[in-house]
Amino acid sequence: MRIAVAGGPVVVAASLAGFPLLRLGAQTLAGRDPFTLGIASGCPTAQSVVLWTRLAPDPLSPDGGMGTAEVDVLWELAQDPGFQRMVRSGTATARADDAHSLHVEVNGLQAACDYWYRFSAAGARSATGRTRTAPAPGDARAVRVAFCACQQYEQGYYIAYRDMAQQSPDLVLHLGDYIYESSWGRAHVRHHVGGIPTTLPAYRARYALYKGDADLQAAHAASPWLVTWDDHEVANDYTNDISPLLTDPAQFLAMRAAAYRAWWEHMPVPLHMRPVGAQARIHGRWRFGDMLDLVMLDARQHRDHHVCLFGRSASPPVDCADRHDPARSMLGAEQEAWFSREMARPAPHWTVVAQTTLMAPVDRARDGEPSGYWMDGWDGYAATRDRLLGALQQRRPGSALVLSGDVHAFWAADLSRRPGERPMATEFVGGAITSEGPSAATVKRQMARNPHLRYGRGDRQGYGLVTLAPDNAQVSFRAASTVKSPTASVDTLARFVVEAGRAGVVQG
């Protein structure tokens, strides 16, 4: 992607007629909107942000309706929504190889500042988005973060995203399962197009279907995002180079390469995250002044294969000695070593570990049964969890939060390295945007068997919202009254306060 940038005050003509939009003999778009998938921003630092869009006038077609054209796109960044105080502008070339997606990395910005951005191409102009840079070192202002996961398109409307856009947080964390490759669940309100994706065009079409949702687009346009992936972006319960349904590594890695490429094409992430074949580095550390050190993990790409139920689904819950094997890793040796190095750095007021699934141990056995654990979660990689919590314990005592997704329920849990020990971190799982959760009986049983699970709710869908201040972290679970109606309301399901230096769930 070629980018030309103009810094400082910029004057933009009211007409776009003279802008060189289409090249290489491409046909015109004949009045069709190329911005059907919306716009987004992400990966904010104190000086930079990534701006994203993808040109797709026919989003569900194999090429998005763009053919092989190279398209020059004008992007603009301003300090006001009317674009009277222009800060940066430039052109970026959208190419067919990247599904005509753009990842514009804008540098030299002011810290802790709101900006507005937009794109123009082929005589059309995108919606306007709002983004925000991170506070600079030395700035201890509060930071407001939304966290979410699991948005199975068929199972409900994205009511939570409409509410999230209205909340306009400083940052949104998406913790995986942005798309679902398969169809499942009850009472579908809309439907996937096509079967289970295994090729790049099919994954692109699935992302296009999801990103066409107006409420999801509104949440992307309201705040910058940080994103990781879980399993459904590729295949359910996959581990590294195999999945339960495709155990030939060569075949699966070809599918994984297509899925990773489509993920990158549709996320507001920088160019260096672009996959090379079936490999991509997406984990990273993000600093927000003196208030927050945020570590985003990749708990899917590098993990060892399941034990106890190898070659099958990760269910039903089982137990075996191999799940404690210290040679096994959920993150991979390189990412674990990186995490330990990052945790050895000086800590700000709060450390947040953002990752994909419930970290607290959960004995899922039914009454009267021996212990049983889910092998696709952290319980299948117990030694990795212990090493991670040990590294986290080096930081400011009691001022660490783990924000999680995947399990389709709201959870609040005390985290300790050993049963009965005083908690050294606090975990919150922000439910699911739409995906169906466990029954009330299941949640009640799991809380009874696992007293460190201090709050659980699986019958409502939504997201979490946390405000980090020097003295405490205030967490709210926001839930839709139902995801089966597009006009449903959203309210606060529960509130929690974590005092700085005193880990543990306190509801109130």
PDB file of N, CA and C in Angstrom, residues 254-316:
ATOM      1  N   ALA A 254      -3.067 -24.282   5.581  1.00  0.00           N
ATOM      2  CA  ALA A 254      -3.511 -23.547   4.392  1.00  0.00           C
ATOM      3  C   ALA A 254      -4.812 -22.794   4.701  1.00  0.00           C
ATOM      4  N   MET A 255      -5.709 -23.461   5.418  1.00  0.00           N
ATOM      5  CA  MET A 255      -6.957 -22.805   5.811  1.00  0.00           C
ATOM      6  C   MET A 255      -6.685 -21.684   6.816  1.00  0.00           C
ATOM      7  N   ARG A 256      -5.781 -21.934   7.755  1.00  0.00           N
ATOM      8  CA  ARG A 256      -5.449 -20.922   8.751  1.00  0.00           C
ATOM      9  C   ARG A 256      -4.825 -19.690   8.095  1.00  0.00           C
ATOM     10  N   ALA A 257      -3.990 -19.903   7.089  1.00  0.00           N
ATOM     11  CA  ALA A 257      -3.384 -18.775   6.381  1.00  0.00           C
ATOM     12  C   ALA A 257      -4.457 -17.896   5.749  1.00  0.00           C
ATOM     13  N   ALA A 258      -5.463 -18.519   5.141  1.00  0.00           N
ATOM     14  CA  ALA A 258      -6.564 -17.752   4.542  1.00  0.00           C
ATOM     15  C   ALA A 258      -7.341 -16.993   5.604  1.00  0.00           C
ATOM     16  N   ALA A 259      -7.613 -17.647   6.731  1.00  0.00           N
ATOM     17  CA  ALA A 259      -8.384 -17.008   7.797  1.00  0.00           C
ATOM     18  C   ALA A 259      -7.620 -15.856   8.425  1.00  0.00           C
ATOM     19  N   TYR A 260      -6.328 -16.030   8.675  1.00  0.00           N
ATOM     20  CA  TYR A 260      -5.532 -14.957   9.263  1.00  0.00           C
ATOM     21  C   TYR A 260      -5.444 -13.762   8.320  1.00  0.00           C
ATOM     22  N   ARG A 261      -5.297 -14.051   7.038  1.00  0.00           N
ATOM     23  CA  ARG A 261      -5.213 -12.958   6.064  1.00  0.00           C
ATOM     24  C   ARG A 261      -6.518 -12.155   6.050  1.00  0.00           C
ATOM     25  N   ALA A 262      -7.653 -12.847   6.056  1.00  0.00           N
ATOM     26  CA  ALA A 262      -8.940 -12.148   6.052  1.00  0.00           C
ATOM     27  C   ALA A 262      -9.135 -11.353   7.342  1.00  0.00           C
ATOM     28  N   TRP A 263      -8.685 -11.892   8.462  1.00  0.00           N
ATOM     29  CA  TRP A 263      -8.767 -11.155   9.737  1.00  0.00           C
ATOM     30  C   TRP A 263      -7.997  -9.851   9.622  1.00  0.00           C
ATOM     31  N   TRP A 264      -6.755  -9.919   9.147  1.00  0.00           N
ATOM     32  CA  TRP A 264      -5.939  -8.707   9.029  1.00  0.00           C
ATOM     33  C   TRP A 264      -6.584  -7.698   8.082  1.00  0.00           C
ATOM     34  N   GLU A 265      -7.139  -8.167   6.975  1.00  0.00           N
ATOM     35  CA  GLU A 265      -7.748  -7.270   5.995  1.00  0.00           C
ATOM     36  C   GLU A 265      -8.938  -6.501   6.581  1.00  0.00           C
ATOM     37  N   HIS A 266      -9.558  -7.024   7.629  1.00  0.00           N
ATOM     38  CA  HIS A 266     -10.781  -6.413   8.150  1.00  0.00           C
ATOM     39  C   HIS A 266     -10.631  -5.797   9.532  1.00  0.00           C
ATOM     40  N   MET A 267      -9.418  -5.743  10.064  1.00  0.00           N
ATOM     41  CA  MET A 267      -9.199  -5.196  11.393  1.00  0.00           C
ATOM     42  C   MET A 267      -8.357  -3.916  11.316  1.00  0.00           C
ATOM     43  N   PRO A 268      -8.573  -2.954  12.253  1.00  0.00           N
ATOM     44  CA  PRO A 268      -7.781  -1.717  12.277  1.00  0.00           C
ATOM     45  C   PRO A 268      -6.445  -1.940  12.982  1.00  0.00           C
ATOM     46  N   VAL A 269      -5.588  -2.704  12.323  1.00  0.00           N
ATOM     47  CA  VAL A 269      -4.286  -3.074  12.876  1.00  0.00           C
ATOM     48  C   VAL A 269      -3.196  -2.647  11.901  1.00  0.00           C
ATOM     49  N   PRO A 270      -1.961  -2.491  12.363  1.00  0.00           N
ATOM     50  CA  PRO A 270      -0.900  -1.956  11.505  1.00  0.00           C
ATOM     51  C   PRO A 270      -0.392  -2.961  10.484  1.00  0.00           C
ATOM     52  N   LEU A 271       0.421  -2.443   9.573  1.00  0.00           N
ATOM     53  CA  LEU A 271       0.954  -3.266   8.489  1.00  0.00           C
ATOM     54  C   LEU A 271       1.817  -4.398   9.011  1.00  0.00           C
ATOM     55  N   HIS A 272       2.520  -4.200  10.124  1.00  0.00           N
ATOM     56  CA  HIS A 272       3.422  -5.253  10.593  1.00  0.00           C
ATOM     57  C   HIS A 272       2.673  -6.468  11.121  1.00  0.00           C
ATOM     58  N   MET A 273       1.369  -6.370  11.340  1.00  0.00           N
ATOM     59  CA  MET A 273       0.581  -7.535  11.731  1.00  0.00           C
ATOM     60  C   MET A 273       0.089  -8.344  10.539  1.00  0.00           C
ATOM     61  N   ARG A 274       0.386  -7.893   9.343  1.00  0.00           N
ATOM     62  CA  ARG A 274      -0.033  -8.652   8.157  1.00  0.00           C
ATOM     63  C   ARG A 274       0.588 -10.043   8.199  1.00  0.00           C
ATOM     64  N   PRO A 275      -0.205 -11.098   8.065  1.00  0.00           N
ATOM     65  CA  PRO A 275       0.336 -12.454   8.176  1.00  0.00           C
ATOM     66  C   PRO A 275       1.325 -12.771   7.062  1.00  0.00           C
ATOM     67  N   VAL A 276       2.253 -13.629   7.391  1.00  0.00           N
ATOM     68  CA  VAL A 276       3.139 -14.252   6.411  1.00  0.00           C
ATOM     69  C   VAL A 276       2.743 -15.723   6.383  1.00  0.00           C
ATOM     70  N   GLY A 277       2.010 -16.098   5.366  1.00  0.00           N
ATOM     71  CA  GLY A 277       1.450 -17.442   5.342  1.00  0.00           C
ATOM     72  C   GLY A 277       0.505 -17.629   6.505  1.00  0.00           C
ATOM     73  N   ALA A 278       0.731 -18.680   7.282  1.00  0.00           N
ATOM     74  CA  ALA A 278      -0.132 -18.997   8.412  1.00  0.00           C
ATOM     75  C   ALA A 278       0.404 -18.442   9.717  1.00  0.00           C
ATOM     76  N   GLN A 279       1.334 -17.472   9.662  1.00  0.00           N
ATOM     77  CA  GLN A 279       1.938 -16.917  10.863  1.00  0.00           C
ATOM     78  C   GLN A 279       1.680 -15.412  10.930  1.00  0.00           C
ATOM     79  N   ALA A 280       1.420 -14.925  12.145  1.00  0.00           N
ATOM     80  CA  ALA A 280       1.273 -13.482  12.352  1.00  0.00           C
ATOM     81  C   ALA A 280       1.519 -13.184  13.811  1.00  0.00           C
ATOM     82  N   ARG A 281       2.207 -12.090  14.078  1.00  0.00           N
ATOM     83  CA  ARG A 281       2.363 -11.648  15.465  1.00  0.00           C
ATOM     84  C   ARG A 281       1.324 -10.582  15.754  1.00  0.00           C
ATOM     85  N   ILE A 282       0.429 -10.886  16.682  1.00  0.00           N
ATOM     86  CA  ILE A 282      -0.605  -9.919  17.039  1.00  0.00           C
ATOM     87  C   ILE A 282      -0.575  -9.563  18.520  1.00  0.00           C
ATOM     88  N   HIS A 283       0.183 -10.283  19.354  1.00  0.00           N
ATOM     89  CA  HIS A 283       0.246  -9.906  20.765  1.00  0.00           C
ATOM     90  C   HIS A 283       1.091  -8.642  20.910  1.00  0.00           C
ATOM     91  N   GLY A 284       0.818  -7.874  21.948  1.00  0.00           N
ATOM     92  CA  GLY A 284       1.544  -6.627  22.124  1.00  0.00           C
ATOM     93  C   GLY A 284       1.212  -5.949  23.440  1.00  0.00           C
ATOM     94  N   ARG A 285       1.966  -4.898  23.731  1.00  0.00           N
ATOM     95  CA  ARG A 285       1.811  -4.115  24.971  1.00  0.00           C
ATOM     96  C   ARG A 285       1.480  -2.677  24.588  1.00  0.00           C
ATOM     97  N   TRP A 286       0.504  -2.082  25.306  1.00  0.00           N
ATOM     98  CA  TRP A 286       0.020  -0.747  24.995  1.00  0.00           C
ATOM     99  C   TRP A 286      -0.028   0.057  26.280  1.00  0.00           C
ATOM    100  N   ARG A 287       0.590   1.226  26.265  1.00  0.00           N
ATOM    101  CA  ARG A 287       0.692   2.047  27.470  1.00  0.00           C
ATOM    102  C   ARG A 287      -0.250   3.247  27.354  1.00  0.00           C
ATOM    103  N   PHE A 288      -1.001   3.507  28.413  1.00  0.00           N
ATOM    104  CA  PHE A 288      -1.915   4.647  28.475  1.00  0.00           C
ATOM    105  C   PHE A 288      -1.512   5.505  29.661  1.00  0.00           C
ATOM    106  N   GLY A 289      -0.526   6.385  29.405  1.00  0.00           N
ATOM    107  CA  GLY A 289      -0.025   7.273  30.425  1.00  0.00           C
ATOM    108  C   GLY A 289       0.505   6.507  31.626  1.00  0.00           C
ATOM    109  N   ASP A 290       0.294   7.088  32.813  1.00  0.00           N
ATOM    110  CA  ASP A 290       0.691   6.427  34.051  1.00  0.00           C
ATOM    111  C   ASP A 290      -0.452   5.636  34.682  1.00  0.00           C
ATOM    112  N   MET A 291      -1.571   5.516  33.938  1.00  0.00           N
ATOM    113  CA  MET A 291      -2.736   4.828  34.487  1.00  0.00           C
ATOM    114  C   MET A 291      -2.769   3.347  34.132  1.00  0.00           C
ATOM    115  N   LEU A 292      -2.404   3.009  32.897  1.00  0.00           N
ATOM    116  CA  LEU A 292      -2.700   1.664  32.397  1.00  0.00           C
ATOM    117  C   LEU A 292      -1.574   1.126  31.545  1.00  0.00           C
ATOM    118  N   ASP A 293      -1.189  -0.101  31.841  1.00  0.00           N
ATOM    119  CA  ASP A 293      -0.321  -0.907  31.000  1.00  0.00           C
ATOM    120  C   ASP A 293      -1.168  -2.078  30.534  1.00  0.00           C
ATOM    121  N   LEU A 294      -1.446  -2.172  29.239  1.00  0.00           N
ATOM    122  CA  LEU A 294      -2.345  -3.188  28.704  1.00  0.00           C
ATOM    123  C   LEU A 294      -1.555  -4.176  27.858  1.00  0.00           C
ATOM    124  N   VAL A 295      -1.684  -5.448  28.184  1.00  0.00           N
ATOM    125  CA  VAL A 295      -1.023  -6.508  27.433  1.00  0.00           C
ATOM    126  C   VAL A 295      -2.095  -7.336  26.743  1.00  0.00           C
ATOM    127  N   MET A 296      -2.026  -7.420  25.417  1.00  0.00           N
ATOM    128  CA  MET A 296      -2.960  -8.215  24.633  1.00  0.00           C
ATOM    129  C   MET A 296      -2.270  -9.510  24.221  1.00  0.00           C
ATOM    130  N   LEU A 297      -2.886 -10.651  24.550  1.00  0.00           N
ATOM    131  CA  LEU A 297      -2.290 -11.946  24.289  1.00  0.00           C
ATOM    132  C   LEU A 297      -2.931 -12.634  23.084  1.00  0.00           C
ATOM    133  N   ASP A 298      -2.170 -13.534  22.476  1.00  0.00           N
ATOM    134  CA  ASP A 298      -2.647 -14.446  21.438  1.00  0.00           C
ATOM    135  C   ASP A 298      -2.595 -15.845  22.040  1.00  0.00           C
ATOM    136  N   ALA A 299      -3.741 -16.348  22.470  1.00  0.00           N
ATOM    137  CA  ALA A 299      -3.790 -17.635  23.162  1.00  0.00           C
ATOM    138  C   ALA A 299      -4.249 -18.770  22.257  1.00  0.00           C
ATOM    139  N   ARG A 300      -4.176 -18.607  20.964  1.00  0.00           N
ATOM    140  CA  ARG A 300      -4.673 -19.632  20.046  1.00  0.00           C
ATOM    141  C   ARG A 300      -3.605 -20.121  19.072  1.00  0.00           C
ATOM    142  N   GLN A 301      -2.839 -19.226  18.485  1.00  0.00           N
ATOM    143  CA  GLN A 301      -1.946 -19.583  17.383  1.00  0.00           C
ATOM    144  C   GLN A 301      -0.822 -20.529  17.813  1.00  0.00           C
ATOM    145  N   HIS A 302      -0.277 -20.339  19.016  1.00  0.00           N
ATOM    146  CA  HIS A 302       0.952 -21.030  19.412  1.00  0.00           C
ATOM    147  C   HIS A 302       0.725 -22.152  20.414  1.00  0.00           C
ATOM    148  N   ARG A 303      -0.501 -22.439  20.771  1.00  0.00           N
ATOM    149  CA  ARG A 303      -0.753 -23.377  21.866  1.00  0.00           C
ATOM    150  C   ARG A 303      -0.473 -24.827  21.464  1.00  0.00           C
ATOM    151  N   ASP A 304      -0.136 -25.628  22.465  1.00  0.00           N
ATOM    152  CA  ASP A 304      -0.003 -27.070  22.250  1.00  0.00           C
ATOM    153  C   ASP A 304      -1.374 -27.690  22.049  1.00  0.00           C
ATOM    154  N   HIS A 305      -1.370 -28.894  21.494  1.00  0.00           N
ATOM    155  CA  HIS A 305      -2.629 -29.584  21.223  1.00  0.00           C
ATOM    156  C   HIS A 305      -3.315 -29.999  22.529  1.00  0.00           C
ATOM    157  N   HIS A 306      -4.607 -30.242  22.432  1.00  0.00           N
ATOM    158  CA  HIS A 306      -5.366 -30.682  23.597  1.00  0.00           C
ATOM    159  C   HIS A 306      -4.814 -31.993  24.152  1.00  0.00           C
ATOM    160  N   VAL A 307      -4.959 -32.156  25.443  1.00  0.00           N
ATOM    161  CA  VAL A 307      -4.657 -33.435  26.079  1.00  0.00           C
ATOM    162  C   VAL A 307      -5.955 -34.045  26.591  1.00  0.00           C
ATOM    163  N   CYS A 308      -5.880 -35.259  27.024  1.00  0.00           N
ATOM    164  CA  CYS A 308      -7.004 -36.012  27.575  1.00  0.00           C
ATOM    165  C   CYS A 308      -8.023 -36.403  26.509  1.00  0.00           C
ATOM    166  N   LEU A 309      -8.330 -35.505  25.616  1.00  0.00           N
ATOM    167  CA  LEU A 309      -9.301 -35.763  24.548  1.00  0.00           C
ATOM    168  C   LEU A 309      -8.671 -35.460  23.193  1.00  0.00           C
ATOM    169  N   PHE A 310      -7.397 -35.762  23.009  1.00  0.00           N
ATOM    170  CA  PHE A 310      -6.691 -35.402  21.780  1.00  0.00           C
ATOM    171  C   PHE A 310      -7.422 -35.954  20.546  1.00  0.00           C
ATOM    172  N   GLY A 311      -7.556 -35.099  19.540  1.00  0.00           N
ATOM    173  CA  GLY A 311      -8.161 -35.504  18.286  1.00  0.00           C
ATOM    174  C   GLY A 311      -9.666 -35.430  18.274  1.00  0.00           C
ATOM    175  N   ARG A 312     -10.255 -35.067  19.410  1.00  0.00           N
ATOM    176  CA  ARG A 312     -11.703 -34.940  19.488  1.00  0.00           C
ATOM    177  C   ARG A 312     -12.041 -33.518  19.904  1.00  0.00           C
ATOM    178  N   SER A 313     -13.321 -33.271  20.124  1.00  0.00           N
ATOM    179  CA  SER A 313     -13.730 -31.984  20.669  1.00  0.00           C
ATOM    180  C   SER A 313     -13.118 -31.798  22.045  1.00  0.00           C
ATOM    181  N   ALA A 314     -13.015 -30.552  22.484  1.00  0.00           N
ATOM    182  CA  ALA A 314     -12.476 -30.261  23.807  1.00  0.00           C
ATOM    183  C   ALA A 314     -13.477 -30.549  24.914  1.00  0.00           C
ATOM    184  N   SER A 315     -14.626 -31.069  24.605  1.00  0.00           N
ATOM    185  CA  SER A 315     -15.640 -31.451  25.580  1.00  0.00           C
ATOM    186  C   SER A 315     -15.887 -32.957  25.452  1.00  0.00           C
ATOM    187  N   PRO A 316     -16.397 -33.628  26.469  1.00  0.00           N
ATOM    188  CA  PRO A 316     -16.894 -33.118  27.749  1.00  0.00           C
ATOM    189  C   PRO A 316     -15.764 -32.855  28.718  1.00  0.00           C
TER     190      PRO A 316
END
